[in-house]
mmCIF file of C-alpha atoms in Angstrom:
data_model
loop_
_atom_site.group_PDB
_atom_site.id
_atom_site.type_symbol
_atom_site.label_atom_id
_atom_site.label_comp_id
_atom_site.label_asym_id
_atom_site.label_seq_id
_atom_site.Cartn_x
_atom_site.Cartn_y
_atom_site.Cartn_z
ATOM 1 C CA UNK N 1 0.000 0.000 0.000
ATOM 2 C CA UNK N 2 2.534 2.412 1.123
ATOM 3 C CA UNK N 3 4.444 1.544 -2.395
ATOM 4 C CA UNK N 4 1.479 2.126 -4.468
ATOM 5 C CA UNK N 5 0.372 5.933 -2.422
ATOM 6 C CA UNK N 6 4.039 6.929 -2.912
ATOM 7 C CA UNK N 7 3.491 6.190 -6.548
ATOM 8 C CA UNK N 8 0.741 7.856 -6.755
ATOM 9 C CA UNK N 9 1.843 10.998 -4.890
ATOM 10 C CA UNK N 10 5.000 10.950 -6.370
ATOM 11 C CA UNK N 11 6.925 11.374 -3.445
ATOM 12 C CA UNK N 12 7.601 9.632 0.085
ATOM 13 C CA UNK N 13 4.897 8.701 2.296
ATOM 14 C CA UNK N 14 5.837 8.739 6.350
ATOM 15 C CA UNK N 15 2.365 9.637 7.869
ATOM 16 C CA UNK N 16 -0.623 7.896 6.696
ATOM 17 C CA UNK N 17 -4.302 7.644 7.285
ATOM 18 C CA UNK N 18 -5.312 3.561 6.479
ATOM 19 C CA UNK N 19 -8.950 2.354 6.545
ATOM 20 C CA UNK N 20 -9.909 -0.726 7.223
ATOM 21 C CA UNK N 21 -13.524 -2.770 6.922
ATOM 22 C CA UNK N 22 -16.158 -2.438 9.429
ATOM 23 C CA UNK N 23 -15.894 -5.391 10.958
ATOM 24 C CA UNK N 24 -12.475 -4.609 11.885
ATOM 25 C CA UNK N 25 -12.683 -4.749 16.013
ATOM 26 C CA UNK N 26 -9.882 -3.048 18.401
ATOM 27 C CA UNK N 27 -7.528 -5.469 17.911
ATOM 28 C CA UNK N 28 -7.667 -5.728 14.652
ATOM 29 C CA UNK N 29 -6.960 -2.187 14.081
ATOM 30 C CA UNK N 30 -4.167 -2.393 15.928
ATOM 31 C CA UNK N 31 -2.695 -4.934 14.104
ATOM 32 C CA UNK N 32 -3.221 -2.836 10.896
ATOM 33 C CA UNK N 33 -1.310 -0.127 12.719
ATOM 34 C CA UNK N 34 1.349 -2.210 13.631
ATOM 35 C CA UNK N 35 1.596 -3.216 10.038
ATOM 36 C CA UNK N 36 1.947 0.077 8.931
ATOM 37 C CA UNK N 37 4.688 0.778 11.770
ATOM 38 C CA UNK N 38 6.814 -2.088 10.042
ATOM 39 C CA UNK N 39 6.223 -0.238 6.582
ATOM 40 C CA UNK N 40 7.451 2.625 7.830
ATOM 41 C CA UNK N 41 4.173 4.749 8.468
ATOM 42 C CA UNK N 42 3.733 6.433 11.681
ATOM 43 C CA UNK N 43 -0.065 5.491 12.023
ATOM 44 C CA UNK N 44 -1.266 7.548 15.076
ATOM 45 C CA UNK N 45 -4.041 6.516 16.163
ATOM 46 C CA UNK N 46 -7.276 4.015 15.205
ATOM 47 C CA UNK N 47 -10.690 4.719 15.766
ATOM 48 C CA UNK N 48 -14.065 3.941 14.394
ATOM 49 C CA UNK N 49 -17.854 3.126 13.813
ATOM 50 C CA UNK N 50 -17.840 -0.537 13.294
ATOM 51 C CA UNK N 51 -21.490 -1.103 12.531
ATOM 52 C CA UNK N 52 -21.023 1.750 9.673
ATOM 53 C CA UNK N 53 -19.652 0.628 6.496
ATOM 54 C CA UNK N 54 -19.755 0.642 2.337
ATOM 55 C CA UNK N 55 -23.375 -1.381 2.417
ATOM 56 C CA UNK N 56 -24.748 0.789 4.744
ATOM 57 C CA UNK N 57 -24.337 3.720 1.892
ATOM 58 C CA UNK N 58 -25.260 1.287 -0.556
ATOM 59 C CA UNK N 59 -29.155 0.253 1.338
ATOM 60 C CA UNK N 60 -29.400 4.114 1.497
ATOM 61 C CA UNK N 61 -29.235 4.162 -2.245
ATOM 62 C CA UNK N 62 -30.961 1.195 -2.692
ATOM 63 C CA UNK N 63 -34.359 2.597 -0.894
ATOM 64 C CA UNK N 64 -34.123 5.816 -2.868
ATOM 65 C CA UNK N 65 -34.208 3.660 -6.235
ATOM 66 C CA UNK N 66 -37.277 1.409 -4.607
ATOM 67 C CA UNK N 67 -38.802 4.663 -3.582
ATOM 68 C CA UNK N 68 -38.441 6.077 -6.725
ATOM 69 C CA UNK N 69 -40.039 3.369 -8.926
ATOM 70 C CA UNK N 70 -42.687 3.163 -6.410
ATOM 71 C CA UNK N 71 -43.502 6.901 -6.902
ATOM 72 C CA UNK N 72 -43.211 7.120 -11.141
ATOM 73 C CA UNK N 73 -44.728 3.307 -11.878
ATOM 74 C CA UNK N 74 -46.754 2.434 -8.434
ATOM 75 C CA UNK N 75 -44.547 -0.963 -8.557
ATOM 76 C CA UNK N 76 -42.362 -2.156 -5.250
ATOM 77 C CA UNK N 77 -39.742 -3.531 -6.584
ATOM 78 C CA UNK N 78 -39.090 -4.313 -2.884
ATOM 79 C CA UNK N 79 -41.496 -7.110 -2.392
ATOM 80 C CA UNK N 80 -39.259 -9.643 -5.659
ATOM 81 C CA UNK N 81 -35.418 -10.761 -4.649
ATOM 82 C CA UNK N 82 -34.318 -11.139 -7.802
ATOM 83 C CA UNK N 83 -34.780 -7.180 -8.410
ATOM 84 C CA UNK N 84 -33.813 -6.246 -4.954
ATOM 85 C CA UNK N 85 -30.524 -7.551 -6.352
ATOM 86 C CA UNK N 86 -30.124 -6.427 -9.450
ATOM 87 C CA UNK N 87 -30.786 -2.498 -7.768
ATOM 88 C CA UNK N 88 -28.353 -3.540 -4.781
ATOM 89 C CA UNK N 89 -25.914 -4.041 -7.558
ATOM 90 C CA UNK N 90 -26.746 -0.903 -9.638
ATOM 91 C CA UNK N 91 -26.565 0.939 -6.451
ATOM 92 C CA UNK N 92 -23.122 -0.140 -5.352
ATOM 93 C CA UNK N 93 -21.565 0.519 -8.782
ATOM 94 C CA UNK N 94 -22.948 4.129 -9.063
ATOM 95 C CA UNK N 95 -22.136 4.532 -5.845
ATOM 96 C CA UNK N 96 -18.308 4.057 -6.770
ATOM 97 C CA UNK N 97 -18.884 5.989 -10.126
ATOM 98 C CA UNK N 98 -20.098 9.173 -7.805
ATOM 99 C CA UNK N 99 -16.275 9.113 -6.365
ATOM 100 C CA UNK N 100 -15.205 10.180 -9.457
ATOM 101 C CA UNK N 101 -17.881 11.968 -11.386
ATOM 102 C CA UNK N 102 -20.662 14.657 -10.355
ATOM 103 C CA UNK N 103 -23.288 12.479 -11.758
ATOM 104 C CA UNK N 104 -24.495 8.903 -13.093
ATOM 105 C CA UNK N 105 -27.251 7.499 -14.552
ATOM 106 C CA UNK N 106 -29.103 4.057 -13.507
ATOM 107 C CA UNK N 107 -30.531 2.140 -15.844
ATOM 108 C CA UNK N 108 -31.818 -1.096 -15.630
ATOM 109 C CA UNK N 109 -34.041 -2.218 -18.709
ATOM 110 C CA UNK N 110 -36.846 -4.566 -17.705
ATOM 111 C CA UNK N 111 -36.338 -4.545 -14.035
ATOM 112 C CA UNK N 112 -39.890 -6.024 -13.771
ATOM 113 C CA UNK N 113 -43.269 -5.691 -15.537
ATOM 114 C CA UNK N 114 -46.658 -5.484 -15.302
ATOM 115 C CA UNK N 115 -50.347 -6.745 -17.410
ATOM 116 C CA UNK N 116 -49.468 -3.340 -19.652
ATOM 117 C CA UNK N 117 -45.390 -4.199 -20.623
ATOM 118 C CA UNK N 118 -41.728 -4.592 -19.384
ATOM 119 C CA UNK N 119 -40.710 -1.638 -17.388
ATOM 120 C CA UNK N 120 -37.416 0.275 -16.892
ATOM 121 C CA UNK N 121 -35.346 2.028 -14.430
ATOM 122 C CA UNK N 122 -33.722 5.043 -15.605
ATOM 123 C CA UNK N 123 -32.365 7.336 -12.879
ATOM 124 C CA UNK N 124 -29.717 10.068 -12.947
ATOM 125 C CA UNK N 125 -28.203 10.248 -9.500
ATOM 126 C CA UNK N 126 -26.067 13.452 -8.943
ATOM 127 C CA UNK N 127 -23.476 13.330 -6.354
ATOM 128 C CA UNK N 128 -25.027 15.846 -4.273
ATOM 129 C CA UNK N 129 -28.086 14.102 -4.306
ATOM 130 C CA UNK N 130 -26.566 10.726 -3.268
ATOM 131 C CA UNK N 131 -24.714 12.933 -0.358
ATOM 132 C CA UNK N 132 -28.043 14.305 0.956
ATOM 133 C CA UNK N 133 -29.572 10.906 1.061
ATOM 134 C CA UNK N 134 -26.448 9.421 2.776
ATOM 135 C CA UNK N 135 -25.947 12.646 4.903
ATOM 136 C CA UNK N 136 -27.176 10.739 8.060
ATOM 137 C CA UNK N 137 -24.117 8.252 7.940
ATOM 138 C CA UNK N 138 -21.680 10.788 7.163
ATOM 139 C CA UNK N 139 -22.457 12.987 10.312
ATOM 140 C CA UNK N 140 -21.766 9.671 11.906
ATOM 141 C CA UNK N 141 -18.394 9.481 11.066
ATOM 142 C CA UNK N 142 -18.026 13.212 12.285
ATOM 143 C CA UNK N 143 -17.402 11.724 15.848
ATOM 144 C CA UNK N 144 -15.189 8.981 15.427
ATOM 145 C CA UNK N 145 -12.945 11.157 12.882
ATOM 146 C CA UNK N 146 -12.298 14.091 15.788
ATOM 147 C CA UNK N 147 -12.085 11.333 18.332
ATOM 148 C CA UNK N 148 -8.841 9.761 16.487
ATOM 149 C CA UNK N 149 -7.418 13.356 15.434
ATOM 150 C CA UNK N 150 -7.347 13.931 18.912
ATOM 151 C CA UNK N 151 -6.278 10.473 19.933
ATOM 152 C CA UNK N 152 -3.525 11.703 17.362
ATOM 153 C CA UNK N 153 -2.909 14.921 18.768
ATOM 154 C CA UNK N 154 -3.804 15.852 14.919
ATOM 155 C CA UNK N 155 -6.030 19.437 13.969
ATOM 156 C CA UNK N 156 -7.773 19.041 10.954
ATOM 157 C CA UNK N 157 -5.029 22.118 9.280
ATOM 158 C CA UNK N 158 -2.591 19.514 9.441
ATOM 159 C CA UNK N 159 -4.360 16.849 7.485
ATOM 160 C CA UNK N 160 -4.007 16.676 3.182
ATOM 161 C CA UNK N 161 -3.987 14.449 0.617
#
């Protein structure tokens, strides 16, 4: 990892902030940071929400496509599994795509269907959107984040790339 920021970065890492899954517990983390010690980081400090994490964001996106095909074609896509999936999917791959671009559009041709024809799902999801409806989860990373900055003895100034 350290290898392939440096690379990036173009110059020589020696402080680092490393994520790790949700699942990760105290110890864990620790070992992560004691990883990173061996690499040559000076990893401060570890902190955390572990029952936050990537498929929380994703259900959040998830309901807002239900809702919405509820709303335009008075169809729950909610109540059939194999669409379920196929907008869990959509949702985590545009939720990626919104890391790197101000917008996306969903589509998903002939997500179900009713006695008048096949219908479609065709969304465009701008980032800002997709940060209002996940805005709940991000204020709860507010805590943990000032929690390990101080853990850190870190201001927020001093953070960059």
């Amino acid at each position: 990892m350290k290898e392939t920021v440096e690379s990036y970065l173009g110059r020589s890492v020696v402080n680092a902030v490393i994520t790790v899954p949700t699942c990760f517990n105290d110890s864990r983390r620790q070992a992560i940071k004691d990883a990173g010690r061996i690499a040559g980081l000076e990893v401060k400090a570890t902190n955390g929400d572990t029952f936050l994490g990537g498929e929380d964001f994703d259900n959040s996106l998830l309901q807002y496509l239900i809702d919405e095909f509820k709303k335009s074609e008075g169809i729950d896509l909610s109540k059939d599994r194999l669409d379920v999936q196929r907008l869990r999917e959509a949702a985590e791959k545009e939720k990626i795509e919104l890391s790197s671009t101000t917008s996306t559009n969903i589509n998903l041709l002939f997500i179900t269907a009713d006695a008048s024809s096949a219908k479609n799902l065709n969304i465009t999801l701008t980032r800002s959107k997709f940060e209002m409806l996940v805005n709940d989860l991000i204020e709860r990373t507010r805590q943990p984040c000032k929690d390990c900055m101080k853990d850190a003895s870190v201001t927020p100034k001093e953070l960059n790339e």
